[in-house]
Amino acid sequence: MSGETDALITRAVELLRAGQLVALPTETVYGLGADALNPAALARIFALKGRPADHPLIVHLPPDAALEDWAREVPASARALAAAFWPGPLTLILRRHARVPAAVSGGQDTLALRVPDHPLALALLRAFGSGIAAPSANRFGHVSPTTAAHVRAEFGDAVPLILDGGPCRVGLESTIVDLSRGVPVVLRPGAIGAADIARVTGVAPHAADADRHGPAPRASGLLARHYAPRTPAELVDGAALPGRLAQLKAQGLRVGVLALRRPLGDGIALDDEPAAYGQRLYAALRELDGGGFDRLLIETPPPGEAWRAVHDRLRRAVA
Ligand code: TXA
Ligand code: MG
C-alpha cells in the first residue's frame, strides 16, 4: 500500500477513535462507518442518514476478529459460512454479545456481522483493530452508493473523510442470513445465493417472507420501498417497453429507459448478465435520476435464481 494510502488510513483511524464518521469502500457498496462500540458515534450515523433509530446496522469486522467477542452464541453454521465466504458479500445475524451497545442493532438482541472483501476496507479494519458499524452511505431509503462520488453527492462535507476505493465490484448489498433462530433465513438476497448457503451449511435456507417464526426482523432492506430513485419508476417487460414508452411520451412526459443489451429512447443499456448488471445498476439509476426525466422505465431482467438479488432491488425501487 502506498504512503499516501497509509496516511489516509492513519487519519481514518484517528477519526474513528474520536467518534467521527468515515465513509469506506466495500466490494458491495460504500459504507458510512463509525466505531461499533461507541454509542455517540453510532448516533451520528443515524442522524446523518436520517435513519430511524430502530433500524439495525451491520458491524464490519477485521478478518482475524473472534466471533465470540461479538456474538453470545456462535453456531457451527456461522463458523462454516464465515470460513467459506469471508471476506465477502455475506452478512450473518447472530445473538448480540452483551458488551456491544444495543444501539448498533436498534435495540434488538441480535447483531449483523460481516468481513468485507475490499483492500482499503480490510486495511482500515486491521489498523482500527475493532468493529466498524456501517450502513450503506446514502440517505435512508435512497439508492446505495457504489463510488466515492456517489457518497459525496449524498452527504457533501458532512462526512469528514471519504476513502475512495474506486467503483464497487459487486454493486449490490450483501446477502443477509439470520442464524439466530435455528433454521437459516435469508433476509436479503445478494451475490451469495441460497444454493451457496445450503451447500456450506447442509440446510436449505428459508426466504424471509416464508419465515413465520419469532418477531418480524426490522431489516430496512425488507421495506417495500427502498433502494429507490426519486423519479417515479416502472418495471416493464421488454416486449411491452416500446409501447409504454410511446404512450408516456404522447402524454408529454420525459422518459428515461434502463434497458437490457440495447438502449431504447433516452437512457442506458445494461449487460444481460446478472453480475455485470448488478455491478452497474445503482450507478445507472443515479444517472437516470439526475437526467431530468419525469418517469423511468426499467426493462424487466430475465427470471431465475441468478437474477434474484437484482429483481429484489428493482421491485423495491419501483414500489
Ligand atoms: O453490503 C452491505 O451489507 C453494505 C455494506 C456497507 O457492508 N451495508 C448495508 O447496510 O447494506 P444497510 O444498513 O444499508 O443495510 C443493512 C441491513 C438492513 O436492512 C438492516 O435492517 C439489516 O441489515 N440488519 C442489520 N442488523 C440486523 C439484525 N440484527 N436483524 C435483522 N436485520 C438486520
Ligand atoms: Mg442501505
Coordinates of C-alpha atoms and ligand atoms in Angstrom, one line a residue:
M1 CA 0.0 0.0 0.0
S2 CA 1.3 3.5 -0.9
G3 CA 2.5 6.0 1.6
E4 CA -0.5 8.2 0.7
T5 CA -2.9 5.4 1.4
D6 CA -1.1 4.7 4.7
A7 CA -1.6 8.3 5.7
L8 CA -5.3 8.2 4.8
I9 CA -5.8 5.0 6.9
T10 CA -4.0 6.6 9.8
R11 CA -6.3 9.7 9.5
A12 CA -9.4 7.4 9.3
V13 CA -8.4 5.5 12.4
E14 CA -7.9 8.8 14.3
L15 CA -11.3 10.0 13.2
L16 CA -13.0 6.7 14.2
R17 CA -11.2 6.7 17.6
A18 CA -12.5 10.3 18.1
G19 CA -16.1 9.1 17.5
Q20 CA -16.3 10.6 14.0
L21 CA -17.6 9.1 10.8
V22 CA -15.6 7.7 7.9
A23 CA -17.0 6.6 4.6
L24 CA -15.4 3.4 3.3
P25 CA -15.5 1.3 0.1
T26 CA -16.5 -2.3 0.3
E27 CA -16.9 -4.8 -2.5
T28 CA -20.7 -4.4 -2.3
V29 CA -21.5 -0.7 -1.8
Y30 CA -19.9 2.2 0.2
G31 CA -20.5 2.3 3.9
L32 CA -20.8 5.1 6.4
G33 CA -18.6 3.9 9.2
A34 CA -18.3 4.5 12.9
D35 CA -16.7 2.8 16.0
A36 CA -19.2 0.0 16.7
L37 CA -18.6 0.2 20.4
N38 CA -19.1 3.9 20.7
P39 CA -22.8 4.9 21.2
A40 CA -22.2 8.6 20.5
A41 CA -20.5 7.7 17.2
L42 CA -23.4 5.4 16.3
A43 CA -25.9 8.2 17.0
R44 CA -24.0 10.3 14.3
I45 CA -24.7 7.6 11.7
F46 CA -28.5 7.6 12.4
A47 CA -28.6 11.4 12.4
L48 CA -26.7 11.8 9.2
K49 CA -28.6 9.1 7.3
G50 CA -32.0 10.2 8.6
R51 CA -32.4 6.5 9.6
P52 CA -35.0 5.5 12.2
A53 CA -33.1 4.5 15.4
D54 CA -34.7 1.1 15.5
H55 CA -33.1 0.1 12.1
P56 CA -30.1 -2.0 12.9
L57 CA -26.6 -1.5 11.4
I58 CA -24.1 -4.1 10.1
V59 CA -20.8 -4.4 12.0
H60 CA -17.8 -4.9 9.8
L61 CA -15.0 -7.0 11.4
P62 CA -11.3 -7.4 10.7
P63 CA -10.6 -10.8 9.3
D64 CA -8.9 -12.0 12.4
A65 CA -11.7 -10.9 14.8
A66 CA -13.1 -13.6 17.1
L67 CA -16.8 -14.1 16.6
E68 CA -17.2 -14.9 20.3
D69 CA -16.3 -11.2 21.1
W70 CA -19.3 -10.0 19.1
A71 CA -21.9 -12.9 19.4
R72 CA -23.2 -14.6 22.5
E73 CA -23.6 -17.9 20.6
V74 CA -21.7 -18.9 17.5
P75 CA -23.5 -21.8 15.9
A76 CA -21.5 -24.2 13.7
S77 CA -23.3 -22.9 10.6
A78 CA -21.9 -19.4 11.3
R79 CA -18.3 -20.7 11.5
A80 CA -18.8 -22.7 8.3
L81 CA -20.3 -19.7 6.4
A82 CA -17.6 -17.3 7.7
A83 CA -14.9 -19.8 6.7
A84 CA -16.4 -20.2 3.2
F85 CA -17.3 -16.7 2.3
W86 CA -15.4 -14.1 4.4
P87 CA -14.0 -11.8 3.4
G88 CA -17.0 -11.4 1.1
P89 CA -20.6 -10.2 0.5
L90 CA -22.3 -12.2 3.2
T91 CA -23.7 -10.8 6.5
L92 CA -24.5 -13.1 9.4
I93 CA -27.1 -12.3 12.1
L94 CA -26.2 -13.8 15.4
R95 CA -27.2 -13.1 19.0
R96 CA -25.5 -9.9 20.2
H97 CA -22.8 -10.1 22.8
A98 CA -23.6 -8.0 26.0
R99 CA -20.5 -5.8 25.5
V100 CA -21.8 -4.5 22.1
P101 CA -24.1 -1.4 22.5
A102 CA -27.8 -2.2 21.8
A103 CA -27.8 1.0 19.7
V104 CA -25.9 -0.9 16.9
S105 CA -28.8 -3.2 16.3
G106 CA -31.6 -0.7 17.0
G107 CA -32.3 -2.4 20.4
Q108 CA -32.6 -5.9 19.0
D109 CA -30.7 -8.7 20.8
T110 CA -29.2 -9.8 17.6
L111 CA -26.2 -8.4 15.6
A112 CA -25.3 -8.3 11.9
L113 CA -21.7 -9.1 11.2
R114 CA -19.5 -9.3 8.1
V115 CA -15.9 -9.1 6.9
P116 CA -15.9 -7.1 3.6
D117 CA -13.7 -8.0 0.7
H118 CA -12.0 -4.8 -0.3
P119 CA -8.3 -4.0 0.2
L120 CA -9.0 -0.5 1.6
A121 CA -11.7 -1.6 4.0
L122 CA -9.5 -4.5 5.2
A123 CA -6.5 -2.2 5.7
L124 CA -8.8 0.2 7.7
L125 CA -10.3 -2.6 9.8
R126 CA -6.9 -4.1 10.6
A127 CA -5.5 -0.8 11.6
F128 CA -8.6 0.1 13.7
G129 CA -8.5 -3.4 15.3
S130 CA -12.2 -3.5 16.2
G131 CA -15.6 -3.5 14.6
I132 CA -16.8 -0.7 12.3
A133 CA -20.6 -0.3 12.2
A134 CA -21.5 0.9 8.7
P135 CA -24.8 1.1 6.8
S136 CA -24.8 1.9 3.2
A137 CA -23.6 5.5 2.8
N138 CA -26.8 7.0 1.5
R139 CA -29.8 8.9 2.9
F140 CA -32.4 6.5 4.3
G141 CA -34.4 4.7 1.5
H142 CA -32.3 6.1 -1.3
V143 CA -30.1 4.2 -3.8
S144 CA -26.9 2.8 -2.3
P145 CA -23.6 4.4 -3.4
T146 CA -21.1 2.4 -5.5
T147 CA -18.5 5.2 -6.0
A148 CA -16.9 7.8 -3.7
A149 CA -18.5 10.5 -5.9
H150 CA -22.0 9.0 -5.0
V151 CA -21.2 9.3 -1.3
R152 CA -20.1 12.9 -1.8
A153 CA -23.3 13.6 -3.7
E154 CA -25.3 12.2 -0.7
F155 CA -23.5 13.9 2.1
G156 CA -21.2 16.6 0.8
D157 CA -18.8 17.8 3.5
A158 CA -20.9 16.3 6.3
V159 CA -18.6 13.2 6.3
P160 CA -15.1 14.3 7.4
L161 CA -13.4 11.6 5.3
I162 CA -14.4 9.5 2.3
L163 CA -11.9 6.8 1.4
D164 CA -12.0 6.3 -2.4
G165 CA -11.6 2.7 -3.4
G166 CA -13.0 3.0 -6.9
P167 CA -16.3 1.5 -8.2
C168 CA -17.6 -1.4 -6.1
R169 CA -17.0 -4.8 -7.7
V170 CA -20.4 -6.4 -6.7
G171 CA -22.5 -3.3 -6.6
L172 CA -25.5 -4.7 -4.7
E173 CA -25.6 -5.0 -0.9
S174 CA -24.5 -8.2 0.9
T175 CA -26.7 -11.3 1.3
I176 CA -28.1 -11.3 4.9
V177 CA -28.6 -14.6 6.6
D178 CA -30.3 -14.8 10.0
L179 CA -28.7 -17.6 12.1
S180 CA -30.1 -16.5 15.4
R181 CA -33.4 -18.5 15.2
G182 CA -32.4 -22.0 14.2
V183 CA -33.0 -22.5 10.5
P184 CA -31.0 -20.1 8.4
V185 CA -33.3 -17.4 6.9
V186 CA -32.2 -15.2 4.0
L187 CA -33.4 -11.7 5.0
R188 CA -31.9 -10.0 1.9
P189 CA -30.7 -11.8 -1.3
G190 CA -27.3 -10.9 -2.7
A191 CA -24.3 -12.2 -4.6
I192 CA -24.1 -15.3 -2.4
G193 CA -27.2 -17.3 -3.2
A194 CA -29.4 -19.8 -1.3
A195 CA -27.7 -22.7 -3.0
D196 CA -24.3 -21.5 -1.8
I197 CA -25.6 -21.3 1.8
A198 CA -27.2 -24.7 1.5
R199 CA -24.0 -26.3 0.2
V200 CA -22.0 -25.0 3.1
T201 CA -24.5 -25.5 6.0
G202 CA -26.2 -28.6 4.7
V203 CA -29.6 -26.8 5.2
A204 CA -31.6 -25.1 2.6
P205 CA -32.3 -21.6 4.0
H206 CA -35.8 -20.2 4.2
A207 CA -36.7 -16.9 2.5
A208 CA -37.7 -14.0 4.8
D209 CA -41.3 -13.9 3.5
A210 CA -41.7 -17.7 4.1
D211 CA -40.5 -17.3 7.7
R212 CA -43.3 -17.4 10.3
H213 CA -41.2 -17.8 13.5
G214 CA -40.3 -15.2 16.0
P215 CA -40.7 -11.4 15.8
A216 CA -40.6 -9.8 12.4
P217 CA -36.9 -8.7 11.7
R218 CA -36.6 -5.0 11.4
A219 CA -34.5 -5.0 8.3
S220 CA -34.9 -1.9 6.3
G221 CA -33.8 -3.9 3.3
L222 CA -37.2 -5.6 3.7
L223 CA -39.2 -2.4 3.4
A224 CA -41.4 -2.4 0.3
R225 CA -39.9 0.9 -1.0
H226 CA -36.2 1.1 -0.5
Y227 CA -33.1 1.5 -2.8
A228 CA -35.3 3.9 -4.7
P229 CA -34.6 6.7 -7.2
R230 CA -36.5 10.0 -6.7
T231 CA -38.0 9.9 -10.1
P232 CA -41.1 7.6 -10.3
A233 CA -40.1 4.3 -12.0
E234 CA -41.9 1.4 -13.6
L235 CA -40.8 -2.1 -14.4
V236 CA -41.9 -3.2 -17.9
D237 CA -41.3 -6.4 -19.9
G238 CA -39.1 -5.9 -22.9
A239 CA -42.0 -6.8 -25.3
A240 CA -44.2 -4.0 -23.9
L241 CA -41.5 -1.4 -23.5
P242 CA -41.7 0.4 -26.9
G243 CA -45.5 0.7 -26.5
R244 CA -45.3 2.0 -22.9
L245 CA -42.6 4.5 -23.9
A246 CA -44.7 5.8 -26.8
Q247 CA -47.7 6.1 -24.5
L248 CA -45.9 8.2 -21.9
K249 CA -44.2 10.3 -24.5
A250 CA -47.6 11.0 -26.0
Q251 CA -48.6 12.4 -22.6
G252 CA -45.8 14.9 -22.9
L253 CA -43.6 13.1 -20.3
R254 CA -39.8 13.0 -20.5
V255 CA -38.9 9.3 -20.1
G256 CA -35.6 7.7 -19.2
V257 CA -35.2 4.0 -20.1
L258 CA -33.0 1.4 -18.3
A259 CA -32.9 -1.3 -21.0
L260 CA -31.1 -4.6 -21.4
R261 CA -28.4 -5.0 -24.0
R262 CA -29.7 -2.3 -26.4
P263 CA -30.6 1.2 -25.5
L264 CA -34.1 2.4 -26.2
G265 CA -35.0 6.1 -26.4
D266 CA -33.1 8.3 -23.9
G267 CA -31.4 6.1 -21.4
I268 CA -28.9 3.4 -20.5
A269 CA -28.5 -0.2 -21.6
L270 CA -27.0 -2.7 -19.1
D271 CA -25.4 -6.0 -19.7
D272 CA -27.7 -9.1 -20.0
E273 CA -25.7 -10.9 -17.4
P274 CA -26.6 -10.7 -13.7
A275 CA -23.2 -9.9 -12.1
A276 CA -22.4 -7.2 -14.6
Y277 CA -26.0 -5.8 -14.4
G278 CA -25.8 -5.8 -10.6
Q279 CA -22.5 -4.1 -10.6
R280 CA -23.8 -1.2 -12.7
L281 CA -27.4 -0.9 -11.5
Y282 CA -27.2 1.7 -8.8
A283 CA -24.9 4.0 -10.8
A284 CA -27.3 3.7 -13.7
L285 CA -30.3 4.6 -11.5
R286 CA -28.4 7.6 -10.1
E287 CA -27.5 8.8 -13.6
L288 CA -31.1 8.4 -14.8
D289 CA -32.4 10.1 -11.6
G290 CA -30.2 13.1 -12.5
G291 CA -31.3 13.2 -16.1
G292 CA -34.3 15.5 -15.7
F293 CA -36.8 12.8 -16.5
D294 CA -40.4 12.7 -15.3
R295 CA -40.6 8.9 -15.4
L296 CA -38.2 6.0 -15.6
L297 CA -39.0 2.7 -17.4
I298 CA -36.9 -0.3 -16.3
E299 CA -36.9 -3.3 -18.6
T300 CA -37.6 -6.4 -16.5
P301 CA -34.5 -8.7 -16.4
P302 CA -34.8 -12.4 -17.1
P303 CA -36.2 -14.7 -14.5
G304 CA -34.1 -17.2 -12.5
E305 CA -32.1 -17.6 -9.3
A306 CA -29.0 -15.8 -10.6
W307 CA -31.1 -12.6 -11.0
R308 CA -32.8 -12.9 -7.6
A309 CA -30.9 -10.0 -5.9
V310 CA -31.4 -7.7 -8.9
H311 CA -35.2 -8.5 -9.0
D312 CA -35.4 -7.8 -5.3
R313 CA -33.8 -4.3 -5.6
L314 CA -35.8 -3.4 -8.7
R315 CA -39.1 -4.4 -7.0
R316 CA -38.3 -2.0 -4.2
A317 CA -37.0 0.7 -6.5
V318 CA -40.4 0.9 -8.2
A319 CA -42.7 0.2 -5.2
Ligands
TXA1 O1 -23.3 -4.8 1.6 C1 -23.7 -4.4 2.7 O2 -24.3 -5.1 3.5 C2 -23.5 -2.9 2.9 C3 -22.0 -2.6 3.1 C4 -21.7 -1.2 3.5 O3 -21.5 -3.6 4.0 N1 -24.2 -2.5 4.1 C5 -25.6 -2.3 4.1 O4 -26.0 -1.8 5.3 O5 -26.3 -2.6 3.1 P1 -27.5 -1.2 5.5 O6 -27.6 -0.7 6.8 O7 -27.9 -0.3 4.4 O8 -28.4 -2.5 5.4 C6 -28.2 -3.4 6.4 C7 -29.4 -4.3 6.5 C8 -30.6 -3.5 6.9 O9 -31.7 -3.9 6.1 C9 -30.8 -3.8 8.3 O10 -32.1 -3.7 8.8 C10 -30.3 -5.3 8.4 O11 -29.2 -5.2 7.6 N2 -29.9 -5.7 9.7 C11 -28.8 -5.3 10.4 N3 -28.8 -5.9 11.6 C12 -29.9 -6.7 11.7 C13 -30.4 -7.5 12.7 N4 -29.9 -7.6 13.9 N5 -31.6 -8.2 12.4 C14 -32.1 -8.1 11.2 N6 -31.7 -7.3 10.2 C15 -30.6 -6.6 10.4
MG2 MG -28.9 0.7 3.0

